[in-house]
Amino acid sequence: GHVNPIGERSCYDEGKRVAEGLCMDYHRQNMVDIRIVRIFNTYGPRMNPQDGRVLSNFVVQALEGQPITLYGTGQQTRSFCYVDDLIDGMIRMMDQDASIGPINLGNPVEIAMRELAERVLRATGSRSTIVERPLPKDDPRRRQPDIGLAKKVLGWEPRVPLEEGLAKTIQFFRELLGK
Ligand code: UDP
């Protein structure tokens, strides 16, 4: 895709690429039994509150009454997959021999970050304000997985809507933070 190979977050992108390449080499040279999945934005209970990902940041900030830190104008989109759906996809992948991948696993429903902030505020009943912060370098404007292959090969697609997953995640953070 359109990724910068030498930017601030390149070690992450390139690390994933090299991991896929090495797995394929081990598979071809040494017959290692592998599966390659490409995990898109995933969330749910048991995230680390300090993780820094958008969903945990917004929920923690909303529950603590701190300002919601929206990077840029919040027009950029992501697609969030609930952890149980993701794990189900990974297990299905490991349980079959038709494809070793790479295969995309993620939720194709796209949402803008400003809309996510507003939904977190509504779902928590928080009175936090939304503040804009500088957009990190190389922040993709849009990310949405094409899960056609996962549907075809694994009969898999996400089942948990954001509303339901968000409610469970908020509940987890309420207990964790005592809020
Ligand atoms: N983001 C945000 N506020 C935050 C953390 C992240 O607005 O406190 C934005 C970030 O700029 C990006 C999106 O939310 O556009 C998703 O960021 P995250 O780090 O969760 O995942 P990734 O960038 O890897 O998709």
mmCIF file of C-alpha atoms and ligand atoms in Angstrom:
data_model
loop_
_atom_site.group_PDB
_atom_site.id
_atom_site.type_symbol
_atom_site.label_atom_id
_atom_site.label_comp_id
_atom_site.label_asym_id
_atom_site.label_seq_id
_atom_site.Cartn_x
_atom_site.Cartn_y
_atom_site.Cartn_z
ATOM 1 C CA GLY A 1 0.000 0.000 0.000
ATOM 2 C CA HIS A 2 0.922 3.667 0.310
ATOM 3 C CA VAL A 3 3.316 3.539 3.227
ATOM 4 C CA ASN A 4 6.487 5.478 3.955
ATOM 5 C CA PRO A 5 9.368 2.954 4.357
ATOM 6 C CA ILE A 6 11.594 5.322 6.400
ATOM 7 C CA GLY A 7 9.183 7.466 8.452
ATOM 8 C CA GLU A 8 8.544 7.589 12.216
ATOM 9 C CA ARG A 9 6.165 4.642 12.240
ATOM 10 C CA SER A 10 7.930 2.663 9.502
ATOM 11 C CA CYS A 11 9.571 0.171 11.867
ATOM 12 C CA TYR A 12 6.054 -1.036 12.621
ATOM 13 C CA ASP A 13 4.900 -1.334 8.993
ATOM 14 C CA GLU A 14 8.187 -2.758 7.723
ATOM 15 C CA GLY A 15 8.401 -5.126 10.706
ATOM 16 C CA LYS A 16 5.126 -6.688 9.678
ATOM 17 C CA ARG A 17 6.239 -6.975 6.059
ATOM 18 C CA VAL A 18 9.517 -8.663 6.940
ATOM 19 C CA ALA A 19 7.703 -11.042 9.319
ATOM 20 C CA GLU A 20 5.425 -12.173 6.485
ATOM 21 C CA GLY A 21 8.411 -12.594 4.157
ATOM 22 C CA LEU A 22 10.348 -14.658 6.722
ATOM 23 C CA CYS A 23 7.327 -16.859 7.488
ATOM 24 C CA MET A 24 6.909 -17.577 3.769
ATOM 25 C CA ASP A 25 10.628 -18.453 3.455
ATOM 26 C CA TYR A 26 10.406 -20.878 6.384
ATOM 27 C CA HIS A 27 7.308 -22.365 4.812
ATOM 28 C CA ARG A 28 8.948 -22.826 1.381
ATOM 29 C CA GLN A 29 12.405 -23.920 2.572
ATOM 30 C CA ASN A 30 11.592 -25.875 5.725
ATOM 31 C CA MET A 31 7.948 -26.830 5.207
ATOM 32 C CA VAL A 32 6.940 -24.980 8.379
ATOM 33 C CA ASP A 33 3.152 -25.018 8.772
ATOM 34 C CA ILE A 34 2.200 -21.337 8.825
ATOM 35 C CA ARG A 35 -0.812 -19.033 8.539
ATOM 36 C CA ILE A 36 -0.582 -15.302 7.883
ATOM 37 C CA VAL A 37 -3.341 -12.981 9.061
ATOM 38 C CA ARG A 38 -3.358 -9.208 8.701
ATOM 39 C CA ILE A 39 -5.000 -7.775 11.797
ATOM 40 C CA PHE A 40 -6.754 -4.428 11.404
ATOM 41 C CA ASN A 41 -7.688 -2.087 14.274
ATOM 42 C CA THR A 42 -8.965 -4.264 17.129
ATOM 43 C CA TYR A 43 -10.359 -3.283 20.539
ATOM 44 C CA GLY A 44 -12.111 -4.624 23.581
ATOM 45 C CA PRO A 45 -11.912 -5.328 27.312
ATOM 46 C CA ARG A 46 -8.407 -5.837 28.783
ATOM 47 C CA MET A 47 -6.730 -3.190 26.653
ATOM 48 C CA ASN A 48 -4.045 -1.353 28.558
ATOM 49 C CA PRO A 49 -5.376 2.089 29.601
ATOM 50 C CA GLN A 50 -1.932 3.538 28.697
ATOM 51 C CA ASP A 51 -1.890 1.755 25.334
ATOM 52 C CA GLY A 52 -2.279 5.004 23.415
ATOM 53 C CA ARG A 53 -4.699 3.590 20.840
ATOM 54 C CA VAL A 54 -7.616 5.810 20.005
ATOM 55 C CA LEU A 55 -10.412 3.756 21.521
ATOM 56 C CA SER A 56 -8.773 3.186 24.895
ATOM 57 C CA ASN A 57 -7.606 6.824 25.019
ATOM 58 C CA PHE A 58 -11.095 8.191 24.321
ATOM 59 C CA VAL A 59 -12.849 5.867 26.798
ATOM 60 C CA VAL A 60 -10.329 6.507 29.597
ATOM 61 C CA GLN A 61 -10.426 10.273 28.993
ATOM 62 C CA ALA A 62 -14.243 10.284 28.943
ATOM 63 C CA LEU A 63 -14.501 8.302 32.194
ATOM 64 C CA GLU A 64 -11.934 10.485 33.951
ATOM 65 C CA GLY A 65 -13.553 13.723 32.751
ATOM 66 C CA GLN A 66 -10.366 14.683 30.873
ATOM 67 C CA PRO A 67 -10.493 16.343 27.431
ATOM 68 C CA ILE A 68 -10.818 13.921 24.522
ATOM 69 C CA THR A 69 -7.637 14.258 22.419
ATOM 70 C CA LEU A 70 -8.716 14.257 18.788
ATOM 71 C CA TYR A 71 -5.703 14.240 16.459
ATOM 72 C CA GLY A 72 -6.230 16.553 13.487
ATOM 73 C CA THR A 73 -9.788 17.460 12.574
ATOM 74 C CA GLY A 74 -11.030 13.918 13.123
ATOM 75 C CA GLN A 75 -12.077 13.366 9.508
ATOM 76 C CA GLN A 76 -9.708 10.377 9.218
ATOM 77 C CA THR A 77 -11.441 7.016 9.406
ATOM 78 C CA ARG A 78 -10.701 3.638 10.943
ATOM 79 C CA SER A 79 -12.664 0.374 11.179
ATOM 80 C CA PHE A 80 -12.805 -1.308 14.584
ATOM 81 C CA CYS A 81 -13.073 -5.049 15.117
ATOM 82 C CA TYR A 82 -14.218 -6.386 18.495
ATOM 83 C CA VAL A 83 -11.641 -8.747 20.020
ATOM 84 C CA ASP A 84 -13.961 -11.817 20.159
ATOM 85 C CA ASP A 85 -14.626 -11.545 16.421
ATOM 86 C CA LEU A 86 -10.924 -11.258 15.679
ATOM 87 C CA ILE A 87 -10.031 -14.302 17.806
ATOM 88 C CA ASP A 88 -12.792 -16.298 16.105
ATOM 89 C CA GLY A 89 -11.261 -15.412 12.711
ATOM 90 C CA MET A 90 -7.775 -16.422 13.849
ATOM 91 C CA ILE A 91 -8.989 -19.788 15.155
ATOM 92 C CA ARG A 92 -10.879 -20.469 11.917
ATOM 93 C CA MET A 93 -7.717 -19.624 9.986
ATOM 94 C CA MET A 94 -5.605 -22.058 12.034
ATOM 95 C CA ASP A 95 -8.269 -24.780 11.704
ATOM 96 C CA GLN A 96 -8.214 -24.984 7.897
ATOM 97 C CA ASP A 97 -5.750 -25.976 5.162
ATOM 98 C CA ALA A 98 -7.257 -24.298 2.069
ATOM 99 C CA SER A 99 -5.209 -21.094 2.475
ATOM 100 C CA ILE A 100 -2.121 -20.059 4.434
ATOM 101 C CA GLY A 101 -2.903 -16.404 3.695
ATOM 102 C CA PRO A 102 -2.147 -13.564 3.861
ATOM 103 C CA ILE A 103 -5.747 -12.914 4.799
ATOM 104 C CA ASN A 104 -7.289 -9.695 6.150
ATOM 105 C CA LEU A 105 -9.150 -9.878 9.475
ATOM 106 C CA GLY A 106 -10.973 -6.761 10.574
ATOM 107 C CA ASN A 107 -14.317 -5.040 10.626
ATOM 108 C CA PRO A 108 -15.176 -3.253 7.369
ATOM 109 C CA VAL A 109 -17.541 -0.737 9.022
ATOM 110 C CA GLU A 110 -15.761 2.608 8.771
ATOM 111 C CA ILE A 111 -16.068 5.506 11.237
ATOM 112 C CA ALA A 112 -14.469 8.980 11.384
ATOM 113 C CA MET A 113 -12.496 9.736 14.566
ATOM 114 C CA ARG A 114 -14.642 12.766 15.427
ATOM 115 C CA GLU A 115 -17.746 10.585 15.214
ATOM 116 C CA LEU A 116 -16.009 7.997 17.417
ATOM 117 C CA ALA A 117 -15.263 10.683 20.018
ATOM 118 C CA GLU A 118 -18.918 11.741 20.006
ATOM 119 C CA ARG A 119 -20.118 8.158 20.344
ATOM 120 C CA VAL A 120 -17.789 7.542 23.286
ATOM 121 C CA LEU A 121 -19.089 10.719 24.969
ATOM 122 C CA ARG A 122 -22.710 9.616 24.463
ATOM 123 C CA ALA A 123 -22.089 6.035 25.590
ATOM 124 C CA THR A 124 -20.256 7.072 28.765
ATOM 125 C CA GLY A 125 -22.512 10.060 29.547
ATOM 126 C CA SER A 126 -19.296 12.061 30.001
ATOM 127 C CA ARG A 127 -19.119 15.868 29.982
ATOM 128 C CA SER A 128 -15.541 15.884 28.642
ATOM 129 C CA THR A 129 -14.765 18.363 25.862
ATOM 130 C CA ILE A 130 -13.105 17.436 22.552
ATOM 131 C CA VAL A 131 -9.739 19.138 21.944
ATOM 132 C CA GLU A 132 -7.807 18.975 18.668
ATOM 133 C CA ARG A 133 -4.155 17.940 18.797
ATOM 134 C CA PRO A 134 -1.619 17.813 15.934
ATOM 135 C CA LEU A 135 -2.071 14.906 13.553
ATOM 136 C CA PRO A 136 0.874 12.469 13.869
ATOM 137 C CA LYS A 137 3.135 12.129 10.830
ATOM 138 C CA ASP A 138 2.074 9.549 8.225
ATOM 139 C CA ASP A 139 -1.313 9.080 9.907
ATOM 140 C CA PRO A 140 -3.423 7.271 7.250
ATOM 141 C CA ARG A 141 -6.554 9.225 6.210
ATOM 142 C CA ARG A 142 -8.545 6.094 5.767
ATOM 143 C CA ARG A 143 -8.269 2.447 6.725
ATOM 144 C CA GLN A 144 -10.810 -0.214 5.934
ATOM 145 C CA PRO A 145 -10.136 -3.918 5.352
ATOM 146 C CA ASP A 146 -11.388 -5.836 2.339
ATOM 147 C CA ILE A 147 -12.457 -9.087 4.018
ATOM 148 C CA GLY A 148 -13.659 -10.836 0.857
ATOM 149 C CA LEU A 149 -11.094 -13.607 1.202
ATOM 150 C CA ALA A 150 -11.901 -14.273 4.872
ATOM 151 C CA LYS A 151 -15.594 -14.508 3.989
ATOM 152 C CA LYS A 152 -14.892 -16.925 1.161
ATOM 153 C CA VAL A 153 -12.204 -19.137 2.731
ATOM 154 C CA LEU A 154 -13.230 -19.035 6.404
ATOM 155 C CA GLY A 155 -16.922 -18.169 6.196
ATOM 156 C CA TRP A 156 -15.999 -15.422 8.626
ATOM 157 C CA GLU A 157 -17.245 -11.912 9.167
ATOM 158 C CA PRO A 158 -17.484 -9.772 12.299
ATOM 159 C CA ARG A 159 -20.730 -10.053 14.277
ATOM 160 C CA VAL A 160 -20.334 -7.561 17.112
ATOM 161 C CA PRO A 161 -21.443 -4.015 16.206
ATOM 162 C CA LEU A 162 -19.440 -1.077 17.551
ATOM 163 C CA GLU A 163 -22.258 -0.081 19.888
ATOM 164 C CA GLU A 164 -22.178 -3.446 21.661
ATOM 165 C CA GLY A 165 -18.370 -3.778 21.740
ATOM 166 C CA LEU A 166 -17.999 -0.215 22.946
ATOM 167 C CA ALA A 167 -20.453 -0.827 25.809
ATOM 168 C CA LYS A 168 -18.430 -3.881 26.956
ATOM 169 C CA THR A 169 -15.169 -1.973 26.668
ATOM 170 C CA ILE A 170 -16.548 0.964 28.654
ATOM 171 C CA GLN A 171 -17.796 -1.436 31.343
ATOM 172 C CA PHE A 172 -14.299 -2.955 31.581
ATOM 173 C CA PHE A 173 -12.629 0.439 31.972
ATOM 174 C CA ARG A 174 -15.248 1.568 34.527
ATOM 175 C CA GLU A 175 -14.319 -1.380 36.738
ATOM 176 C CA LEU A 176 -10.591 -1.002 36.122
ATOM 177 C CA LEU A 177 -10.567 2.722 36.942
ATOM 178 C CA GLY A 178 -13.256 2.528 39.647
ATOM 179 C CA LYS A 179 -15.463 5.053 37.757
HETATM 180 N N1 UDP B 1 -6.118 9.222 17.472
HETATM 181 C C1 UDP B 1 -6.754 10.323 18.055
HETATM 182 N N2 UDP B 1 -6.590 10.535 19.396
HETATM 183 C C2 UDP B 1 -5.867 9.691 20.194
HETATM 184 C C3 UDP B 1 -5.244 8.558 19.610
HETATM 185 C C4 UDP B 1 -5.394 8.360 18.244
HETATM 186 O O1 UDP B 1 -7.434 11.106 17.367
HETATM 187 O O2 UDP B 1 -5.799 9.965 21.415
HETATM 188 C C5 UDP B 1 -6.317 8.974 16.019
HETATM 189 C C6 UDP B 1 -5.027 8.714 15.250
HETATM 190 O O3 UDP B 1 -4.473 9.934 14.780
HETATM 191 C C7 UDP B 1 -5.537 7.839 14.116
HETATM 192 C C8 UDP B 1 -6.698 7.056 14.738
HETATM 193 O O4 UDP B 1 -7.081 7.802 15.886
HETATM 194 O O5 UDP B 1 -6.039 8.628 13.056
HETATM 195 C C9 UDP B 1 -6.323 5.629 15.150
HETATM 196 O O6 UDP B 1 -5.145 5.673 15.921
HETATM 197 P P1 UDP B 1 -4.535 4.383 16.631
HETATM 198 O O7 UDP B 1 -3.195 4.754 17.162
HETATM 199 O O8 UDP B 1 -5.529 3.812 17.571
HETATM 200 O O9 UDP B 1 -4.384 3.311 15.462
HETATM 201 P P2 UDP B 1 -3.708 3.388 13.994
HETATM 202 O O10 UDP B 1 -3.214 4.790 13.730
HETATM 203 O O11 UDP B 1 -2.625 2.378 14.038
HETATM 204 O O12 UDP B 1 -4.815 3.027 13.066
#
